Coordinates of C-alpha atoms in Angstrom, one line a residue:
X1 CA 67.1 -20.7 -60.7
X2 CA 66.7 -18.7 -63.9
X3 CA 69.2 -21.0 -65.7
X4 CA 67.3 -24.1 -64.4
X5 CA 64.0 -22.6 -65.8
X6 CA 65.6 -22.0 -69.2
X7 CA 67.0 -25.5 -69.2
X8 CA 63.6 -27.1 -68.2
X9 CA 61.8 -25.1 -70.9
X10 CA 64.3 -26.0 -73.6
X11 CA 64.2 -29.7 -72.6
X12 CA 60.4 -29.6 -72.6
X13 CA 60.2 -28.2 -76.1
X14 CA 62.7 -30.9 -77.3
X15 CA 60.7 -33.7 -75.7
X16 CA 57.5 -32.3 -77.1
X17 CA 58.9 -32.3 -80.7
X18 CA 60.2 -35.8 -80.3
X19 CA 56.9 -37.1 -78.8
X20 CA 54.9 -35.4 -81.6
X21 CA 57.0 -36.9 -84.4
X22 CA 56.8 -40.4 -82.7
X23 CA 53.0 -40.0 -82.3
X24 CA 52.5 -39.2 -86.0
X25 CA 54.5 -42.3 -87.0
X26 CA 53.1 -44.8 -84.5
X27 CA 49.5 -43.5 -84.0
X28 CA 50.0 -43.4 -80.2
X29 CA 48.4 -40.3 -78.6
X30 CA 51.0 -37.6 -78.0
X31 CA 49.6 -36.6 -74.6
X32 CA 50.1 -40.2 -73.4
X33 CA 53.7 -40.2 -74.6
X34 CA 54.3 -36.9 -72.9
X35 CA 53.0 -38.1 -69.6
X36 CA 55.2 -41.2 -69.8
X37 CA 58.2 -39.1 -70.7
X38 CA 57.5 -36.7 -67.9
X39 CA 57.4 -39.5 -65.4
X40 CA 60.7 -40.9 -66.7
X41 CA 62.3 -37.5 -66.5
X42 CA 61.2 -37.0 -62.8
X43 CA 63.4 -40.0 -61.8
X44 CA 66.6 -38.5 -63.3
X45 CA 68.9 -37.6 -60.4
X46 CA 69.3 -34.0 -59.6
X47 CA 66.3 -32.9 -61.5
X48 CA 64.8 -29.7 -60.0
X49 CA 61.5 -29.6 -58.1
X50 CA 58.7 -28.3 -60.2
X51 CA 55.3 -27.2 -58.9
X52 CA 52.9 -25.2 -61.2
X53 CA 50.4 -23.0 -59.5
X54 CA 46.8 -24.0 -60.5
X55 CA 45.9 -20.4 -61.2
X56 CA 48.7 -20.1 -63.6
X57 CA 47.2 -23.0 -65.6
X58 CA 43.6 -21.8 -65.4
X59 CA 44.3 -18.1 -66.1
X60 CA 47.5 -18.3 -68.1
X61 CA 47.4 -21.5 -70.1
X62 CA 43.7 -22.4 -70.5
X63 CA 42.5 -19.1 -72.2
X64 CA 45.0 -19.2 -75.1
X65 CA 44.3 -23.0 -75.6
X66 CA 40.6 -22.5 -75.8
X67 CA 40.9 -19.4 -78.0
X68 CA 43.2 -21.2 -80.4
X69 CA 40.6 -23.9 -81.0
X70 CA 37.6 -21.6 -81.0
X71 CA 39.0 -19.1 -83.6
X72 CA 39.4 -22.0 -86.1
X73 CA 35.9 -23.6 -85.6
X74 CA 33.4 -22.5 -88.2
X75 CA 30.3 -21.0 -86.6
X76 CA 28.0 -22.7 -89.1
X77 CA 29.3 -26.1 -88.1
X78 CA 28.7 -25.3 -84.4
X79 CA 25.2 -24.1 -85.2
X80 CA 24.2 -27.2 -87.1
X81 CA 25.4 -29.5 -84.2
X82 CA 24.3 -27.1 -81.4
X83 CA 21.7 -29.4 -79.9
X84 CA 24.0 -32.4 -79.5
X85 CA 26.9 -30.3 -78.4
X86 CA 24.7 -28.6 -75.7
X87 CA 23.5 -31.9 -74.5
X88 CA 27.0 -33.3 -74.1
X89 CA 28.7 -30.2 -72.8
X90 CA 26.1 -28.8 -70.4
X91 CA 23.5 -31.5 -69.4
X92 CA 25.9 -34.4 -69.4
X93 CA 28.6 -32.5 -67.5
X94 CA 26.2 -31.5 -64.7
X95 CA 24.7 -35.0 -64.5
X96 CA 28.2 -36.6 -64.6
X97 CA 29.4 -34.3 -61.8
X98 CA 26.5 -35.1 -59.5
X99 CA 26.3 -38.8 -60.2
X100 CA 30.1 -39.3 -59.7
X101 CA 30.0 -37.2 -56.5
X102 CA 27.1 -39.3 -55.1
X103 CA 28.8 -42.6 -56.0
X104 CA 32.2 -41.6 -54.5
X105 CA 30.5 -40.4 -51.3
X106 CA 28.4 -43.6 -51.0
X107 CA 31.3 -46.0 -51.6
X108 CA 33.9 -43.9 -49.8
X109 CA 32.0 -42.1 -47.0
X110 CA 35.2 -40.3 -45.8
X111 CA 34.9 -38.2 -49.0
X112 CA 32.2 -35.5 -48.3
X113 CA 29.5 -35.1 -50.9
X114 CA 30.6 -31.6 -51.9
X115 CA 34.2 -32.8 -52.4
X116 CA 32.9 -35.8 -54.4
X117 CA 30.9 -33.5 -56.7
X118 CA 34.0 -31.3 -57.0
X119 CA 35.8 -34.5 -58.2
X120 CA 33.0 -35.2 -60.6
X121 CA 33.1 -31.7 -62.0
X122 CA 36.9 -32.0 -62.5
X123 CA 36.7 -35.3 -64.4
X124 CA 33.5 -34.6 -66.4
X125 CA 34.9 -32.4 -69.3
X126 CA 36.4 -34.2 -72.2
X127 CA 39.4 -33.0 -74.2
X128 CA 39.1 -33.4 -77.9
X129 CA 42.8 -32.7 -78.8
X130 CA 44.0 -36.3 -78.8
X131 CA 40.7 -37.7 -80.2
X132 CA 40.4 -35.3 -83.1
X133 CA 44.1 -35.7 -84.0
X134 CA 43.6 -39.5 -84.2
X135 CA 40.2 -39.1 -85.9
X136 CA 41.5 -36.9 -88.7
X137 CA 44.4 -39.2 -89.4
X138 CA 42.2 -42.4 -89.7
X139 CA 39.2 -40.9 -91.5
X140 CA 36.7 -39.8 -88.9
X141 CA 33.8 -38.0 -90.6
X142 CA 34.2 -34.2 -90.3
X143 CA 30.8 -33.8 -88.5
X144 CA 32.0 -36.1 -85.7
X145 CA 35.2 -34.1 -85.4
X146 CA 33.1 -30.9 -85.1
X147 CA 31.0 -32.4 -82.3
X148 CA 34.1 -33.4 -80.4
X149 CA 35.7 -30.0 -80.8
X150 CA 32.5 -28.1 -80.0
X151 CA 31.9 -30.2 -76.9
X152 CA 35.4 -29.7 -75.5
X153 CA 35.1 -26.0 -75.9
X154 CA 31.9 -25.6 -74.0
X155 CA 32.1 -28.3 -71.4
X156 CA 35.1 -26.6 -69.7
X157 CA 32.9 -23.7 -68.7
X158 CA 30.1 -26.0 -67.4
X159 CA 32.5 -28.1 -65.4
X160 CA 34.3 -25.1 -63.9
X161 CA 31.0 -23.5 -62.8
X162 CA 29.9 -26.7 -61.0
X163 CA 33.4 -27.0 -59.5
X164 CA 33.3 -23.4 -58.2
X165 CA 30.0 -24.1 -56.4
X166 CA 31.2 -27.4 -55.0
X167 CA 34.4 -25.9 -53.7
X168 CA 32.4 -23.1 -52.0
X169 CA 30.1 -25.8 -50.4
X170 CA 33.1 -27.7 -49.0
X171 CA 33.7 -24.8 -46.6
X172 CA 30.1 -24.7 -45.3
X173 CA 29.6 -28.1 -43.8
X174 CA 29.5 -29.9 -47.2
X175 CA 26.2 -28.3 -48.3
X176 CA 25.6 -28.3 -52.0
X177 CA 22.8 -26.3 -53.5
X178 CA 21.6 -27.3 -57.0
X179 CA 19.5 -24.2 -57.2
X180 CA 22.5 -21.9 -56.4
X181 CA 24.6 -23.8 -59.0
X182 CA 21.9 -23.3 -61.6
X183 CA 21.7 -19.6 -61.0
X184 CA 25.5 -19.4 -61.1
X185 CA 25.5 -21.3 -64.4
X186 CA 22.9 -19.1 -66.0
X187 CA 24.8 -15.9 -65.1
X188 CA 28.1 -17.5 -66.1
X189 CA 26.7 -18.1 -69.6
X190 CA 25.0 -14.7 -70.1
X191 CA 27.9 -12.7 -68.6
X192 CA 30.5 -14.6 -70.5
X193 CA 28.6 -14.2 -73.8
X194 CA 28.5 -10.4 -73.3
X195 CA 32.1 -10.1 -72.3
X196 CA 33.4 -12.3 -75.1
X197 CA 31.3 -10.6 -77.8
X198 CA 32.4 -7.1 -76.8
X199 CA 36.1 -8.0 -76.6
X200 CA 36.0 -9.7 -80.0
X201 CA 34.1 -6.9 -81.7
X202 CA 36.4 -4.2 -80.3
X203 CA 39.7 -6.1 -81.1
X204 CA 38.5 -7.0 -84.6
X205 CA 37.7 -3.4 -85.4
X206 CA 41.1 -2.3 -84.1
X207 CA 43.0 -5.1 -86.0
X208 CA 41.0 -4.3 -89.2
X209 CA 42.5 -0.8 -89.2
X210 CA 46.1 -1.9 -88.7
X211 CA 48.2 -3.0 -91.6
X212 CA 51.0 -4.4 -89.5
X213 CA 51.3 -8.2 -88.9
X214 CA 53.3 -7.7 -85.8
X215 CA 50.7 -5.4 -84.1
X216 CA 47.9 -7.7 -85.3
X217 CA 49.6 -10.8 -83.8
X218 CA 50.2 -8.9 -80.5
X219 CA 46.5 -8.0 -80.2
X220 CA 45.6 -11.6 -81.0
X221 CA 47.8 -12.7 -78.1
X222 CA 46.1 -10.4 -75.7
X223 CA 42.5 -11.1 -76.8
X224 CA 41.8 -14.3 -74.8
X225 CA 43.0 -12.6 -71.6
X226 CA 41.0 -9.5 -72.3
X227 CA 37.9 -11.8 -72.4
X228 CA 38.9 -14.0 -69.5
X229 CA 39.8 -11.4 -66.8
X230 CA 36.7 -9.2 -67.0
X231 CA 34.3 -12.2 -67.2
X232 CA 35.9 -13.6 -64.0
X233 CA 35.7 -10.3 -62.3
X234 CA 32.0 -10.3 -63.1
X235 CA 31.8 -13.8 -61.6
X236 CA 30.9 -15.1 -65.0
X237 CA 32.7 -17.9 -66.8
X238 CA 36.1 -16.7 -68.1
X239 CA 36.6 -19.8 -70.2
X240 CA 33.3 -19.4 -71.9
X241 CA 34.0 -15.7 -72.6
X242 CA 37.2 -16.8 -74.3
X243 CA 35.3 -19.3 -76.4
X244 CA 32.8 -16.7 -77.5
X245 CA 35.6 -14.2 -78.3
X246 CA 37.3 -16.9 -80.4
X247 CA 34.2 -17.8 -82.3
X248 CA 33.2 -14.2 -83.0
X249 CA 36.8 -13.3 -84.0
X250 CA 36.9 -16.2 -86.4
X251 CA 33.6 -15.3 -88.0
X252 CA 34.3 -11.6 -88.4
X253 CA 37.9 -12.1 -89.4
X254 CA 36.9 -14.0 -92.5
X255 CA 35.7 -10.7 -93.9
X256 CA 37.6 -8.0 -92.0
X257 CA 41.2 -9.4 -91.9
X258 CA 43.6 -9.6 -94.8
X259 CA 44.8 -12.9 -96.2
X260 CA 48.2 -12.3 -94.6
X261 CA 46.7 -11.7 -91.1
X262 CA 44.5 -14.8 -91.3
X263 CA 47.4 -17.0 -92.4
X264 CA 49.7 -15.5 -89.7
X265 CA 47.0 -16.0 -87.1
X266 CA 46.5 -19.7 -88.1
X267 CA 50.2 -20.5 -87.9
X268 CA 50.8 -18.5 -84.7
X269 CA 48.0 -20.1 -82.7
X270 CA 48.8 -23.6 -83.9
X271 CA 52.3 -23.0 -82.5
X272 CA 51.0 -21.7 -79.2
X273 CA 48.5 -24.5 -78.9
X274 CA 51.3 -27.1 -79.5
X275 CA 53.6 -25.6 -76.9
X276 CA 51.0 -25.1 -74.1
X277 CA 49.1 -28.3 -74.6
X278 CA 52.3 -30.5 -74.6
X279 CA 53.8 -28.5 -71.7
X280 CA 50.8 -29.3 -69.4
X281 CA 50.9 -33.0 -70.1
X282 CA 54.6 -33.2 -69.7
X283 CA 54.4 -31.3 -66.4
X284 CA 51.7 -33.7 -65.2
X285 CA 54.0 -36.7 -65.7
X286 CA 56.8 -34.9 -64.0
X287 CA 54.7 -34.1 -61.0
X288 CA 52.9 -37.4 -60.7
X289 CA 55.4 -39.1 -58.4
X290 CA 55.1 -36.2 -56.0
X291 CA 51.3 -36.4 -56.1
X292 CA 51.5 -40.1 -55.2
X293 CA 53.7 -39.4 -52.2
X294 CA 51.4 -36.6 -51.0
X295 CA 48.3 -38.9 -51.2
X296 CA 50.0 -41.8 -49.4
X297 CA 49.7 -39.9 -46.1
X298 CA 45.9 -40.0 -46.1
X299 CA 44.7 -42.9 -48.4
X300 CA 45.8 -46.4 -49.1
X301 CA 46.8 -47.6 -52.5
X302 CA 43.8 -49.9 -52.7
X303 CA 41.4 -47.0 -52.0
X304 CA 43.0 -44.9 -54.7
X305 CA 42.8 -47.7 -57.2
X306 CA 39.2 -48.4 -56.3
X307 CA 38.2 -44.8 -56.5
X308 CA 39.8 -44.5 -60.0
X309 CA 38.0 -47.6 -61.2
X310 CA 34.7 -46.3 -59.8
X311 CA 35.0 -42.9 -61.3
X312 CA 36.2 -44.1 -64.7
X313 CA 33.6 -46.8 -64.9
X314 CA 30.9 -44.3 -64.1
X315 CA 32.1 -41.8 -66.7
X316 CA 32.1 -44.5 -69.4
X317 CA 28.7 -45.7 -68.5
X318 CA 27.2 -42.2 -68.3
X319 CA 28.7 -41.2 -71.6
X320 CA 27.2 -44.2 -73.4
X321 CA 23.9 -43.7 -71.7
X322 CA 23.9 -40.0 -72.5
X323 CA 24.6 -40.6 -76.2
X324 CA 22.0 -43.4 -76.3
X325 CA 19.2 -40.9 -76.1
X326 CA 20.0 -38.8 -79.2
X327 CA 20.8 -42.0 -81.0
X328 CA 17.4 -43.4 -80.3
X329 CA 15.7 -40.2 -81.1
X330 CA 17.5 -40.1 -84.5
X331 CA 16.6 -43.7 -85.2
X332 CA 13.0 -43.9 -84.0
X333 CA 12.0 -40.3 -84.1
X334 CA 9.9 -38.8 -86.9
X335 CA 11.5 -40.0 -90.1
X336 CA 9.8 -37.6 -92.4
X337 CA 10.9 -34.5 -90.6
X338 CA 13.1 -33.4 -93.4
X339 CA 10.3 -33.9 -96.0
X340 CA 7.9 -31.9 -93.9
X341 CA 10.4 -29.0 -93.4
X342 CA 11.2 -29.1 -97.1
X343 CA 7.5 -29.0 -98.0
X344 CA 7.0 -25.9 -95.7
X345 CA 10.0 -24.2 -97.3
X346 CA 8.6 -24.8 -100.8
X347 CA 5.3 -23.2 -99.7
X348 CA 7.2 -20.2 -98.2
X349 CA 9.3 -19.9 -101.3
X350 CA 6.3 -19.8 -103.6
X351 CA 4.8 -16.9 -101.5
X352 CA 8.2 -15.1 -101.6
X353 CA 8.3 -15.4 -105.4
X354 CA 5.1 -13.5 -105.6
X355 CA 6.4 -10.6 -103.7
X356 CA 6.9 -7.4 -105.6
X357 CA 9.1 -5.0 -103.6
X358 CA 8.1 -1.4 -103.9
X359 CA 11.3 0.2 -102.4
X360 CA 14.9 -0.6 -101.4
X361 CA 13.8 -1.7 -97.9
X362 CA 11.4 -4.3 -99.2
X363 CA 14.1 -5.4 -101.7
X364 CA 16.4 -6.0 -98.7
X365 CA 13.8 -8.0 -96.9
X366 CA 13.2 -10.1 -99.9
X367 CA 16.9 -10.9 -100.3
X368 CA 17.0 -11.8 -96.6
X369 CA 14.0 -14.1 -96.8
X370 CA 15.5 -15.9 -99.8
X371 CA 18.8 -16.3 -98.0
X372 CA 17.0 -17.8 -95.0
X373 CA 15.2 -20.2 -97.2
X374 CA 18.4 -21.2 -98.9
X375 CA 20.1 -21.7 -95.5
X376 CA 17.3 -23.9 -94.2
X377 CA 17.3 -26.0 -97.4
X378 CA 21.1 -26.4 -97.0
X379 CA 20.7 -27.5 -93.4
X380 CA 18.3 -30.2 -94.5
X381 CA 20.6 -31.3 -97.2
X382 CA 23.5 -31.4 -94.7
X383 CA 21.5 -33.7 -92.3
X384 CA 20.8 -36.0 -95.2
X385 CA 24.4 -35.9 -96.5
X386 CA 26.2 -36.2 -93.2
X387 CA 23.9 -38.0 -90.7
X388 CA 25.3 -39.2 -87.4
X389 CA 24.7 -43.0 -87.5
X390 CA 24.9 -45.5 -84.8
X391 CA 28.5 -46.1 -85.6
X392 CA 29.2 -42.4 -85.2
X393 CA 27.6 -42.4 -81.7
X394 CA 29.7 -45.4 -80.7
X395 CA 32.9 -43.5 -81.6
X396 CA 31.7 -40.3 -79.8
X397 CA 31.0 -42.4 -76.7
X398 CA 34.4 -44.0 -76.8
X399 CA 36.2 -40.6 -77.4
X400 CA 35.9 -39.6 -73.7
X401 CA 39.5 -38.6 -73.1
X402 CA 40.2 -36.2 -70.2
X403 CA 43.0 -33.7 -70.5
X404 CA 44.3 -30.2 -69.6
X405 CA 41.2 -28.9 -67.9
X406 CA 41.0 -31.9 -65.6
X407 CA 44.6 -31.6 -64.7
X408 CA 44.4 -27.9 -64.0
X409 CA 41.0 -27.8 -62.3
X410 CA 41.9 -30.6 -59.9
X411 CA 44.6 -28.5 -58.3
X412 CA 42.4 -25.6 -57.6
X413 CA 40.7 -27.5 -54.8
X414 CA 41.9 -25.5 -51.7
X415 CA 45.0 -26.7 -49.8
X416 CA 44.1 -28.0 -46.4
X417 CA 40.8 -29.5 -47.5
X418 CA 40.6 -33.0 -46.0
X419 CA 41.4 -35.7 -48.6
X420 CA 42.4 -33.0 -51.1
X421 CA 45.6 -34.9 -52.1
X422 CA 43.6 -38.1 -52.7
X423 CA 41.0 -36.3 -54.9
X424 CA 43.8 -34.5 -56.9
X425 CA 45.6 -37.8 -57.5
X426 CA 42.5 -39.7 -58.5
X427 CA 41.5 -36.9 -61.0
X428 CA 45.0 -37.0 -62.6
X429 CA 45.0 -40.8 -62.7
X430 CA 41.6 -40.8 -64.3
X431 CA 42.9 -38.5 -67.0
X432 CA 45.9 -40.6 -67.6
X433 CA 44.0 -43.9 -67.8
X434 CA 41.4 -42.4 -70.1
X435 CA 44.2 -41.2 -72.4
X436 CA 45.8 -44.7 -72.4
X437 CA 42.5 -46.6 -72.7
X438 CA 40.8 -44.4 -75.4
X439 CA 43.9 -43.1 -77.1
X440 CA 45.3 -46.6 -77.8
X441 CA 42.0 -48.2 -78.9
X442 CA 40.3 -45.3 -80.7
X443 CA 42.1 -45.7 -84.0
X444 CA 41.3 -49.4 -84.3
X445 CA 37.6 -48.6 -83.4
X446 CA 37.3 -45.9 -86.0
X447 CA 38.8 -48.2 -88.7
X448 CA 36.5 -51.0 -87.6
X449 CA 33.5 -48.7 -88.1
X450 CA 34.5 -48.4 -91.7
X451 CA 33.1 -44.9 -92.3
X452 CA 32.7 -44.0 -96.0
X453 CA 35.4 -41.8 -97.3
X454 CA 34.8 -38.7 -99.4
X455 CA 35.0 -39.1 -103.1
X456 CA 37.9 -37.1 -104.5
X457 CA 36.1 -36.5 -107.8
X458 CA 33.0 -35.2 -105.9
X459 CA 35.1 -32.9 -103.8
X460 CA 36.8 -31.5 -106.8
X461 CA 33.4 -30.9 -108.5
X462 CA 32.2 -29.1 -105.4
X463 CA 35.3 -26.9 -105.4
X464 CA 34.9 -26.0 -109.1
X465 CA 31.2 -25.4 -108.7
X466 CA 31.7 -23.0 -105.7
X467 CA 34.4 -21.1 -107.6
X468 CA 32.3 -20.7 -110.6
X469 CA 29.3 -19.6 -108.5
X470 CA 31.1 -16.9 -106.6
X471 CA 32.8 -15.7 -109.9
X472 CA 29.3 -15.4 -111.4
X473 CA 28.1 -13.5 -108.3
X474 CA 31.0 -11.2 -108.5
X475 CA 30.3 -10.5 -112.2
X476 CA 26.6 -9.9 -111.4
X477 CA 27.6 -7.4 -108.7
X478 CA 30.4 -5.5 -110.6
X479 CA 29.3 -6.1 -114.2
X480 CA 31.4 -7.5 -117.1
X481 CA 35.1 -6.7 -117.4
X482 CA 34.6 -4.6 -120.6
X483 CA 32.4 -2.3 -118.7
X484 CA 34.8 -1.6 -115.9
X485 CA 36.6 1.8 -115.4
X486 CA 39.6 2.9 -113.5
X487 CA 39.5 6.5 -112.3
X488 CA 36.7 7.1 -114.7
X489 CA 38.6 5.8 -117.7
X490 CA 37.6 2.6 -119.5
X491 CA 40.0 -0.3 -119.4
X492 CA 42.6 -0.8 -122.1
X493 CA 41.2 -3.4 -124.6
X494 CA 44.4 -5.4 -124.2
X495 CA 43.7 -5.7 -120.4
X496 CA 40.1 -6.8 -121.0
X497 CA 41.3 -9.4 -123.5
X498 CA 44.0 -10.6 -121.1
X499 CA 41.7 -11.0 -118.0
X500 CA 38.4 -11.9 -119.5
X501 CA 39.0 -15.6 -120.1
X502 CA 41.9 -16.1 -117.7
X503 CA 41.0 -14.6 -114.3
X504 CA 39.1 -17.6 -112.9
X505 CA 41.4 -20.2 -114.4
X506 CA 44.4 -18.3 -113.0
X507 CA 42.9 -18.6 -109.5
X508 CA 42.3 -22.3 -109.9
X509 CA 45.6 -23.1 -111.5
X510 CA 47.7 -20.7 -109.3
X511 CA 49.2 -18.9 -112.3
X512 CA 51.2 -15.9 -111.0
X513 CA 51.3 -13.6 -114.0
X514 CA 49.3 -10.8 -115.6
X515 CA 49.5 -8.8 -118.7
X516 CA 52.7 -6.7 -118.7
X517 CA 52.8 -5.1 -122.1
X518 CA 52.9 -1.6 -120.7
X519 CA 53.0 -0.4 -117.0
X520 CA 49.6 1.2 -117.4
X521 CA 48.1 -2.1 -118.5
X522 CA 49.6 -3.9 -115.6
X523 CA 48.2 -1.4 -113.1
X524 CA 44.8 -1.6 -114.6
X525 CA 44.9 -5.4 -114.5
X526 CA 45.8 -5.4 -110.8
X527 CA 43.1 -2.9 -109.8
X528 CA 40.4 -4.8 -111.6
X529 CA 41.6 -8.2 -110.2
X530 CA 41.5 -6.8 -106.7
X531 CA 38.0 -5.5 -107.4
X532 CA 36.7 -8.8 -108.6
X533 CA 38.6 -10.6 -105.8
X534 CA 36.8 -8.5 -103.1
X535 CA 33.5 -9.2 -104.8
X536 CA 34.2 -12.9 -104.9
X537 CA 35.2 -12.9 -101.2
X538 CA 31.8 -11.2 -100.4
X539 CA 30.0 -13.9 -102.4
X540 CA 32.0 -16.6 -100.7
X541 CA 30.9 -15.3 -97.3
X542 CA 27.3 -15.2 -98.4
X543 CA 27.6 -18.8 -99.6
X544 CA 29.2 -19.8 -96.3
X545 CA 26.4 -18.3 -94.3
X546 CA 24.0 -20.5 -96.3
X547 CA 26.2 -23.6 -96.0
X548 CA 25.3 -25.5 -99.2
X549 CA 28.9 -26.8 -99.5
X550 CA 31.1 -28.6 -97.0
X551 CA 33.4 -26.6 -94.7
X552 CA 36.5 -28.2 -96.3
X553 CA 35.4 -26.8 -99.7
X554 CA 34.9 -23.4 -98.3
X555 CA 38.4 -23.5 -96.7
X556 CA 40.0 -24.5 -100.0
X557 CA 38.3 -21.7 -102.0
X558 CA 39.2 -19.2 -99.2
X559 CA 42.8 -20.4 -99.5
X560 CA 42.8 -19.8 -103.2
X561 CA 41.5 -16.3 -102.8
X562 CA 44.0 -15.6 -99.9
X563 CA 46.9 -16.7 -102.0
X564 CA 45.8 -14.6 -104.9
X565 CA 45.2 -11.6 -102.7
X566 CA 48.8 -11.9 -101.3
X567 CA 50.1 -12.2 -104.9
X568 CA 48.4 -9.0 -105.9
X569 CA 49.8 -7.1 -102.9
X570 CA 53.3 -8.3 -103.5

């Protein structure tokens, strides 16, 4: 059996690589290809029987998948889109679960209401992996990508809380309590937030003190499970705890981790995400013929097809209806909101400018107030620079693919439940049809929307502006180069001359050399460059918290600083 397992794992990795390459060249969603390849593989004679435990998916696969996405998502982007993400991932998930459950129960009375709501909870969360992969390739605006990613992170927790309540109701004569579900959901959010934050804070502090990439990577592996298990033991949402841990780790790691640790983390989690995500879709295709055989004993083919069509049609209609509300508010709501907020900010700024701090405490409060004003002004500029238009809402509505969570959650419905096999098959077919329907048509839809592309010259100007700004902030913090000292001694004039006019250009151009006339000069140059590099990184974090530049610009500048940091440590 061990040899069969190794063979299956090796074949799965090979198929995943082939599917990924083919997807990038053809534009077909990789999950759809993997499901098709899995189905084809299942018909090969003498292939072993494969049955994955649902708990293995939920507790072993889902936490690292969610963590891998959350740790890369900038908190500022999540904050700026929080209202829309919350609407889609909380309100619409609950509404979709209840509406789908009612429709299924009314049209197919043999399906109890609680089981119907369980089915609705299973199919309600969207999976942004395929949608964002397609969107980035064909020019989807970054803000829409952020909304899809943020929604897919949070809606998993919402759906699993509703599913847990619905499954519990299946065993008590089909009773379903909306009040109990609401209380469970509130505790799931609060408990998960606490668990995720504590785990992230502790692990980041430990990793900050370790100068070993192997140990750092190992702790990173364990972090999602450290968040998931305690939250589940507290009957909170384990998946939401993992998301919180990932977001907090990503935010704190920008300052506390070394450049090497950040780059290692990015590559490592991208690899883990690739293997796990592809493995789940491949396993679904492999198991699908067996699911069909199991469902035949209790439901006809016509009923399964009808239920799939009903559920998928309801999900599409609900998603369009749910996005119509924020679209209408944005179009017909108060159009001068930005002007009114900017006017209030100007008034507050005028009052702040008249403050005369008397001590360090008041000076700190003054700096905090000015930063808050700058951040609010940047938020208004962001809304004006990157609004979500009607075309954007259409794309968001059509990006309703279902994925890993649907496949895993469906199989957590207890064995022995009447019509359980039918519900599991319907959920899996809904996920597959949504991948085919949306995955094959989404690229054409995005192209037809003709979203404006970013101007390369403007992006380059933003990059240079941000670099100059953080360099000036570093100079203001540390003072000019010719005033620096190393161990109390002033810098060698040759070192000052070498670095004074070349440090920032060296970062921008990637020049990997410093003055090397004498060993003492080189050592001084490296010490001072590290000093300014740290100050520039602090300035970059302050600018990121304000958000006057795009996320892509911040990432590019951080990449420059990371590469320079690694060069100086070499």
